Amino acid sequence: GGAGVGRIYCLPTVTNCSNPLDAAIEDLPTSTDAILFNSYSGRCTRNPTMYTCDYSTTHLAYDGTIPTQIGLLTEVSSLDLGENKLTGPIPTQIGQMTKVEEGETYGFLGRNALSGTIPTQLGMLTEFTERMEVGQCNTDGEYCNELTGTIPTELGNYAKFSRYIGADQTKVMGPLPTQLGKLATMTEYLTFYSADLSSSIPTQLGNLVNIKQQVRLYSNKFSSAIPTELGRL
C-alpha cells in the first residue's frame, strides 16, 4: 500500500519501474482524500497548509490497468495517475469519485498508454476545477494514450472548471462537443490538438471569454474555417 500522512497517500519509492497499480491501491481506506499516483512518487512532506508529495525519484513507475475498485474511493479530491505506463481502458467506475476536484501535476490520466473510449461517466465529476487531461505522450515520447471514439458531451458539466482540459495526441474523432462552450469559468488551456477531430469548430467556444491563453485545436481534420466567434477570446 501507499505511504500516508493524514488521509493523503503517496506511493513509496520504487526502483524496478514495474509496479501493478491494482496492488498499489488495494490497501487504501475509502476515506482517502488524495491519491498522487504519478511517476515521481516518493517521500511525503508537509507545508503549512496541506500535505503534498515531493516528486523526486521514480519515472514511469506504475503499470498494469486501472482497477475498477478505484471507484470505491469516493472521498478523493485530488487524483493523479499521469506519466506512468498504465494500459487498458479507463474504468467507468471512476465516475463514482464525485469529489475529485483536480488532476494534480500530470493531469489526472494523461501521459500513459491507455486505450478504449473516454467514458461518459467522467461527466459525473462535476467538482472538477483543473487538469482533466486524458491525452498526451509521456515526457520521453515512449507512451501515448491511444484513446478512440468521441469526446463525451458530458464534459460540459464542469461548471467550476478553470484550467487544463484536453485529449491531445489521441485518436479521438468526430466533432468537438458544443457543450464545451458551457465551461464559462475557464481561464486557460483548452487543448485537443493532434487528434482526429472533424466537422466544424463549435461557435459556442466563443463563449469562453475568460480564457487568456492556450486554445490548442491544431492538427485535426476540421472542415471549416475558424469561427469569427473565437475572436472574443
mmCIF file of C-alpha atoms in Angstrom:
data_model
loop_
_atom_site.group_PDB
_atom_site.id
_atom_site.type_symbol
_atom_site.label_atom_id
_atom_site.label_comp_id
_atom_site.label_asym_id
_atom_site.label_seq_id
_atom_site.Cartn_x
_atom_site.Cartn_y
_atom_site.Cartn_z
ATOM 1 C CA GLY A 1 0.000 0.000 0.000
ATOM 2 C CA GLY A 2 0.938 3.649 -0.104
ATOM 3 C CA ALA A 3 2.649 5.745 2.478
ATOM 4 C CA GLY A 4 0.211 8.159 4.046
ATOM 5 C CA VAL A 5 0.118 11.226 6.214
ATOM 6 C CA GLY A 6 -3.377 12.103 7.353
ATOM 7 C CA ARG A 7 -5.606 10.934 4.524
ATOM 8 C CA ILE A 8 -3.315 11.905 1.644
ATOM 9 C CA TYR A 9 -1.386 8.999 0.205
ATOM 10 C CA CYS A 10 1.833 8.876 -1.762
ATOM 11 C CA LEU A 11 3.245 5.702 -3.194
ATOM 12 C CA PRO A 12 6.562 4.523 -1.764
ATOM 13 C CA THR A 13 9.847 4.942 -3.586
ATOM 14 C CA VAL A 14 10.285 2.197 -6.171
ATOM 15 C CA THR A 15 13.304 1.083 -8.144
ATOM 16 C CA ASN A 16 12.249 -1.544 -10.676
ATOM 17 C CA CYS A 17 9.787 0.639 -12.628
ATOM 18 C CA SER A 18 7.239 -2.179 -12.823
ATOM 19 C CA ASN A 19 4.598 -1.928 -10.145
ATOM 20 C CA PRO A 20 0.985 -3.010 -10.799
ATOM 21 C CA LEU A 21 -1.397 -0.218 -9.962
ATOM 22 C CA ASP A 22 -4.084 -2.521 -8.594
ATOM 23 C CA ALA A 23 -1.675 -3.835 -5.963
ATOM 24 C CA ALA A 24 -0.695 -0.294 -5.040
ATOM 25 C CA ILE A 25 -4.211 0.793 -4.128
ATOM 26 C CA GLU A 26 -5.632 -2.364 -2.576
ATOM 27 C CA ASP A 27 -4.842 -1.263 0.987
ATOM 28 C CA LEU A 28 -6.076 2.303 0.739
ATOM 29 C CA PRO A 29 -9.037 3.118 3.004
ATOM 30 C CA THR A 30 -12.154 4.520 1.388
ATOM 31 C CA SER A 31 -11.643 7.680 3.460
ATOM 32 C CA THR A 32 -8.539 8.596 1.421
ATOM 33 C CA ASP A 33 -8.904 12.138 0.109
ATOM 34 C CA ALA A 34 -5.898 12.480 -2.204
ATOM 35 C CA ILE A 35 -4.001 9.921 -4.260
ATOM 36 C CA LEU A 36 -0.920 11.011 -6.127
ATOM 37 C CA PHE A 37 -0.009 8.080 -8.337
ATOM 38 C CA ASN A 38 2.338 9.860 -10.666
ATOM 39 C CA SER A 39 5.763 8.770 -11.755
ATOM 40 C CA TYR A 40 7.661 10.828 -9.209
ATOM 41 C CA SER A 41 6.202 9.247 -6.102
ATOM 42 C CA GLY A 42 8.426 9.387 -3.081
ATOM 43 C CA ARG A 43 8.658 10.848 0.379
ATOM 44 C CA CYS A 44 5.778 12.856 1.819
ATOM 45 C CA THR A 45 6.429 16.272 3.271
ATOM 46 C CA ARG A 46 4.249 18.830 4.937
ATOM 47 C CA ASN A 47 3.861 22.533 4.295
ATOM 48 C CA PRO A 48 1.817 24.919 6.472
ATOM 49 C CA THR A 49 -1.438 24.353 4.603
ATOM 50 C CA MET A 50 -1.561 20.834 3.217
ATOM 51 C CA TYR A 51 0.289 17.580 2.746
ATOM 52 C CA THR A 52 1.963 17.146 -0.606
ATOM 53 C CA CYS A 53 4.409 14.798 -2.243
ATOM 54 C CA ASP A 54 7.979 15.632 -3.078
ATOM 55 C CA TYR A 55 8.256 14.187 -6.582
ATOM 56 C CA SER A 56 11.933 13.384 -6.738
ATOM 57 C CA THR A 57 12.660 9.798 -7.562
ATOM 58 C CA THR A 58 10.973 7.375 -9.915
ATOM 59 C CA HIS A 59 9.932 7.819 -13.546
ATOM 60 C CA LEU A 60 7.233 5.690 -15.231
ATOM 61 C CA ALA A 61 6.789 3.730 -12.036
ATOM 62 C CA TYR A 62 3.346 2.138 -12.297
ATOM 63 C CA ASP A 63 1.921 -0.189 -14.914
ATOM 64 C CA GLY A 64 -0.992 -2.545 -15.447
ATOM 65 C CA THR A 65 -4.604 -1.463 -15.703
ATOM 66 C CA ILE A 66 -6.653 0.953 -13.622
ATOM 67 C CA PRO A 67 -8.696 -1.292 -11.327
ATOM 68 C CA THR A 68 -12.454 -0.864 -11.197
ATOM 69 C CA GLN A 69 -12.148 -0.730 -7.408
ATOM 70 C CA ILE A 70 -10.844 2.801 -7.727
ATOM 71 C CA GLY A 71 -14.482 3.834 -7.843
ATOM 72 C CA LEU A 72 -14.781 2.895 -4.168
ATOM 73 C CA LEU A 73 -12.516 5.788 -3.167
ATOM 74 C CA THR A 74 -15.347 8.275 -3.105
ATOM 75 C CA GLU A 75 -13.664 10.778 -0.767
ATOM 76 C CA VAL A 76 -10.736 11.507 -3.085
ATOM 77 C CA SER A 77 -10.462 15.143 -4.176
ATOM 78 C CA SER A 78 -7.027 15.032 -5.870
ATOM 79 C CA LEU A 79 -6.123 12.217 -8.250
ATOM 80 C CA ASP A 80 -3.065 11.985 -10.476
ATOM 81 C CA LEU A 81 -2.407 8.822 -12.475
ATOM 82 C CA GLY A 82 -0.399 10.637 -15.120
ATOM 83 C CA GLU A 83 3.058 9.918 -16.550
ATOM 84 C CA ASN A 84 3.083 6.171 -15.938
ATOM 85 C CA LYS A 85 2.758 3.026 -18.075
ATOM 86 C CA LEU A 86 -0.907 2.271 -17.467
ATOM 87 C CA THR A 87 -2.721 0.282 -20.164
ATOM 88 C CA GLY A 88 -6.250 -0.836 -20.879
ATOM 89 C CA PRO A 89 -9.468 1.182 -20.628
ATOM 90 C CA ILE A 90 -10.490 3.966 -18.311
ATOM 91 C CA PRO A 91 -12.948 2.207 -15.979
ATOM 92 C CA THR A 92 -16.434 3.658 -15.930
ATOM 93 C CA GLN A 93 -16.375 3.320 -12.142
ATOM 94 C CA ILE A 94 -14.095 6.339 -11.985
ATOM 95 C CA GLY A 95 -17.285 8.354 -12.374
ATOM 96 C CA GLN A 96 -18.192 7.368 -8.797
ATOM 97 C CA MET A 97 -15.333 9.528 -7.473
ATOM 98 C CA THR A 98 -17.580 12.559 -7.484
ATOM 99 C CA LYS A 99 -15.462 14.616 -5.066
ATOM 100 C CA VAL A 100 -12.450 14.780 -7.376
ATOM 101 C CA GLU A 101 -11.533 18.423 -7.928
ATOM 102 C CA GLU A 102 -8.161 18.293 -9.665
ATOM 103 C CA GLY A 103 -5.738 16.112 -11.537
ATOM 104 C CA GLU A 104 -2.574 17.461 -9.906
ATOM 105 C CA THR A 105 0.839 17.636 -11.607
ATOM 106 C CA TYR A 106 0.383 15.289 -14.577
ATOM 107 C CA GLY A 107 -3.241 15.885 -15.217
ATOM 108 C CA PHE A 108 -5.392 13.037 -13.976
ATOM 109 C CA LEU A 109 -4.943 10.315 -16.652
ATOM 110 C CA GLY A 110 -2.596 11.876 -19.178
ATOM 111 C CA ARG A 111 0.708 10.500 -20.474
ATOM 112 C CA ASN A 112 0.077 6.764 -20.235
ATOM 113 C CA ALA A 113 -0.758 4.013 -22.746
ATOM 114 C CA LEU A 114 -4.488 3.788 -22.110
ATOM 115 C CA SER A 115 -6.889 2.564 -24.793
ATOM 116 C CA GLY A 116 -10.614 2.393 -25.429
ATOM 117 C CA THR A 117 -13.017 5.302 -25.289
ATOM 118 C CA ILE A 118 -13.376 8.236 -22.906
ATOM 119 C CA PRO A 119 -16.227 7.154 -20.610
ATOM 120 C CA THR A 120 -19.222 9.438 -20.396
ATOM 121 C CA GLN A 121 -19.135 8.853 -16.628
ATOM 122 C CA LEU A 122 -16.304 11.393 -16.377
ATOM 123 C CA GLY A 123 -19.070 13.951 -16.718
ATOM 124 C CA MET A 124 -20.259 12.946 -13.246
ATOM 125 C CA LEU A 125 -17.146 14.550 -11.716
ATOM 126 C CA THR A 126 -18.827 17.935 -11.526
ATOM 127 C CA GLU A 127 -16.498 19.241 -8.796
ATOM 128 C CA PHE A 128 -13.563 19.192 -11.207
ATOM 129 C CA THR A 129 -11.768 22.545 -11.389
ATOM 130 C CA GLU A 130 -8.452 21.853 -13.131
ATOM 131 C CA ARG A 131 -6.266 19.366 -15.015
ATOM 132 C CA MET A 132 -8.737 16.955 -16.543
ATOM 133 C CA GLU A 133 -6.288 15.627 -19.108
ATOM 134 C CA VAL A 134 -6.644 12.249 -20.790
ATOM 135 C CA GLY A 135 -4.169 12.645 -23.617
ATOM 136 C CA GLN A 136 -0.555 13.491 -24.401
ATOM 137 C CA CYS A 137 2.501 11.328 -24.717
ATOM 138 C CA ASN A 138 4.845 10.952 -21.793
ATOM 139 C CA THR A 139 7.971 13.016 -21.400
ATOM 140 C CA ASP A 140 10.127 10.548 -23.331
ATOM 141 C CA GLY A 141 7.541 10.050 -26.081
ATOM 142 C CA GLU A 142 7.528 6.315 -25.435
ATOM 143 C CA TYR A 143 3.930 6.016 -24.210
ATOM 144 C CA CYS A 144 0.812 7.735 -25.566
ATOM 145 C CA ASN A 145 -2.837 7.278 -24.685
ATOM 146 C CA GLU A 146 -4.442 5.543 -27.668
ATOM 147 C CA LEU A 147 -7.971 6.639 -26.841
ATOM 148 C CA THR A 148 -10.608 6.380 -29.569
ATOM 149 C CA GLY A 149 -14.273 7.238 -30.026
ATOM 150 C CA THR A 150 -15.717 10.677 -29.473
ATOM 151 C CA ILE A 151 -15.282 13.298 -26.773
ATOM 152 C CA PRO A 152 -18.200 12.964 -24.344
ATOM 153 C CA THR A 153 -20.624 15.858 -24.358
ATOM 154 C CA GLU A 154 -20.847 15.344 -20.591
ATOM 155 C CA LEU A 155 -17.522 17.160 -20.148
ATOM 156 C CA GLY A 156 -19.606 20.300 -20.475
ATOM 157 C CA ASN A 157 -20.941 19.563 -16.975
ATOM 158 C CA TYR A 158 -17.812 21.021 -15.350
ATOM 159 C CA ALA A 159 -19.391 24.294 -14.269
ATOM 160 C CA LYS A 160 -16.499 25.125 -11.914
ATOM 161 C CA PHE A 161 -13.692 24.316 -14.307
ATOM 162 C CA SER A 162 -10.789 26.766 -14.612
ATOM 163 C CA ARG A 163 -7.775 25.330 -16.410
ATOM 164 C CA TYR A 164 -6.343 22.417 -18.401
ATOM 165 C CA ILE A 165 -8.835 20.190 -20.137
ATOM 166 C CA GLY A 166 -7.840 18.140 -23.125
ATOM 167 C CA ALA A 167 -7.329 14.936 -25.069
ATOM 168 C CA ASP A 168 -4.211 15.845 -27.046
ATOM 169 C CA GLN A 169 -2.283 13.311 -29.121
ATOM 170 C CA THR A 170 -5.028 10.701 -29.055
ATOM 171 C CA LYS A 171 -7.192 9.084 -31.734
ATOM 172 C CA VAL A 172 -10.482 10.626 -30.650
ATOM 173 C CA MET A 173 -12.676 11.544 -33.588
ATOM 174 C CA GLY A 174 -15.907 13.220 -34.532
ATOM 175 C CA PRO A 175 -16.968 16.735 -33.586
ATOM 176 C CA LEU A 176 -15.701 18.817 -30.721
ATOM 177 C CA PRO A 177 -18.758 18.982 -28.431
ATOM 178 C CA THR A 178 -20.633 22.259 -28.430
ATOM 179 C CA GLN A 179 -21.160 21.693 -24.698
ATOM 180 C CA LEU A 180 -17.550 22.732 -24.055
ATOM 181 C CA GLY A 181 -18.827 26.247 -24.617
ATOM 182 C CA LYS A 182 -20.522 25.957 -21.207
ATOM 183 C CA LEU A 183 -17.179 25.987 -19.378
ATOM 184 C CA ALA A 184 -17.533 29.703 -18.775
ATOM 185 C CA THR A 185 -15.107 29.841 -15.843
ATOM 186 C CA MET A 186 -12.139 28.522 -17.832
ATOM 187 C CA THR A 187 -9.081 30.778 -17.872
ATOM 188 C CA GLU A 188 -6.502 28.747 -19.807
ATOM 189 C CA TYR A 189 -5.616 25.568 -21.679
ATOM 190 C CA LEU A 190 -8.398 24.077 -23.756
ATOM 191 C CA THR A 191 -6.277 21.604 -25.688
ATOM 192 C CA PHE A 192 -7.421 18.994 -28.205
ATOM 193 C CA TYR A 193 -4.593 19.154 -30.740
ATOM 194 C CA SER A 194 -3.130 16.277 -32.796
ATOM 195 C CA ALA A 195 -6.233 14.091 -32.763
ATOM 196 C CA ASP A 196 -8.743 13.043 -35.474
ATOM 197 C CA LEU A 197 -11.473 15.565 -34.718
ATOM 198 C CA SER A 198 -13.619 16.613 -37.652
ATOM 199 C CA SER A 199 -16.694 18.647 -38.579
ATOM 200 C CA SER A 200 -16.576 22.339 -37.717
ATOM 201 C CA ILE A 201 -15.135 24.088 -34.679
ATOM 202 C CA PRO A 202 -18.136 24.947 -32.466
ATOM 203 C CA THR A 203 -19.076 28.605 -32.428
ATOM 204 C CA GLN A 204 -20.016 28.089 -28.775
ATOM 205 C CA LEU A 205 -16.322 28.170 -27.851
ATOM 206 C CA GLY A 206 -16.637 31.909 -28.344
ATOM 207 C CA ASN A 207 -18.498 31.948 -25.009
ATOM 208 C CA LEU A 208 -15.273 31.148 -23.157
ATOM 209 C CA VAL A 209 -14.382 34.800 -22.835
ATOM 210 C CA ASN A 210 -12.325 34.281 -19.672
ATOM 211 C CA ILE A 211 -9.693 32.182 -21.437
ATOM 212 C CA LYS A 212 -6.492 34.220 -21.592
ATOM 213 C CA GLN A 213 -4.150 31.701 -23.188
ATOM 214 C CA GLN A 214 -3.748 28.379 -24.955
ATOM 215 C CA VAL A 215 -6.685 27.220 -27.031
ATOM 216 C CA ARG A 216 -4.982 24.436 -29.000
ATOM 217 C CA LEU A 217 -7.015 22.776 -31.725
ATOM 218 C CA TYR A 218 -4.422 22.376 -34.470
ATOM 219 C CA SER A 219 -3.538 19.159 -36.355
ATOM 220 C CA ASN A 220 -7.102 17.866 -36.623
ATOM 221 C CA LYS A 221 -9.476 17.425 -39.562
ATOM 222 C CA PHE A 222 -11.863 20.313 -39.053
ATOM 223 C CA SER A 223 -13.860 21.017 -42.186
ATOM 224 C CA SER A 224 -14.360 24.770 -41.971
ATOM 225 C CA ALA A 225 -12.610 27.975 -41.094
ATOM 226 C CA ILE A 226 -12.098 29.227 -37.557
ATOM 227 C CA PRO A 227 -15.412 30.755 -36.411
ATOM 228 C CA THR A 228 -15.434 34.521 -36.045
ATOM 229 C CA GLU A 229 -16.899 33.988 -32.557
ATOM 230 C CA LEU A 230 -13.482 32.853 -31.363
ATOM 231 C CA GLY A 231 -12.336 36.419 -31.868
ATOM 232 C CA ARG A 232 -13.891 37.161 -28.468
ATOM 233 C CA LEU A 233 -11.201 35.109 -26.744
#
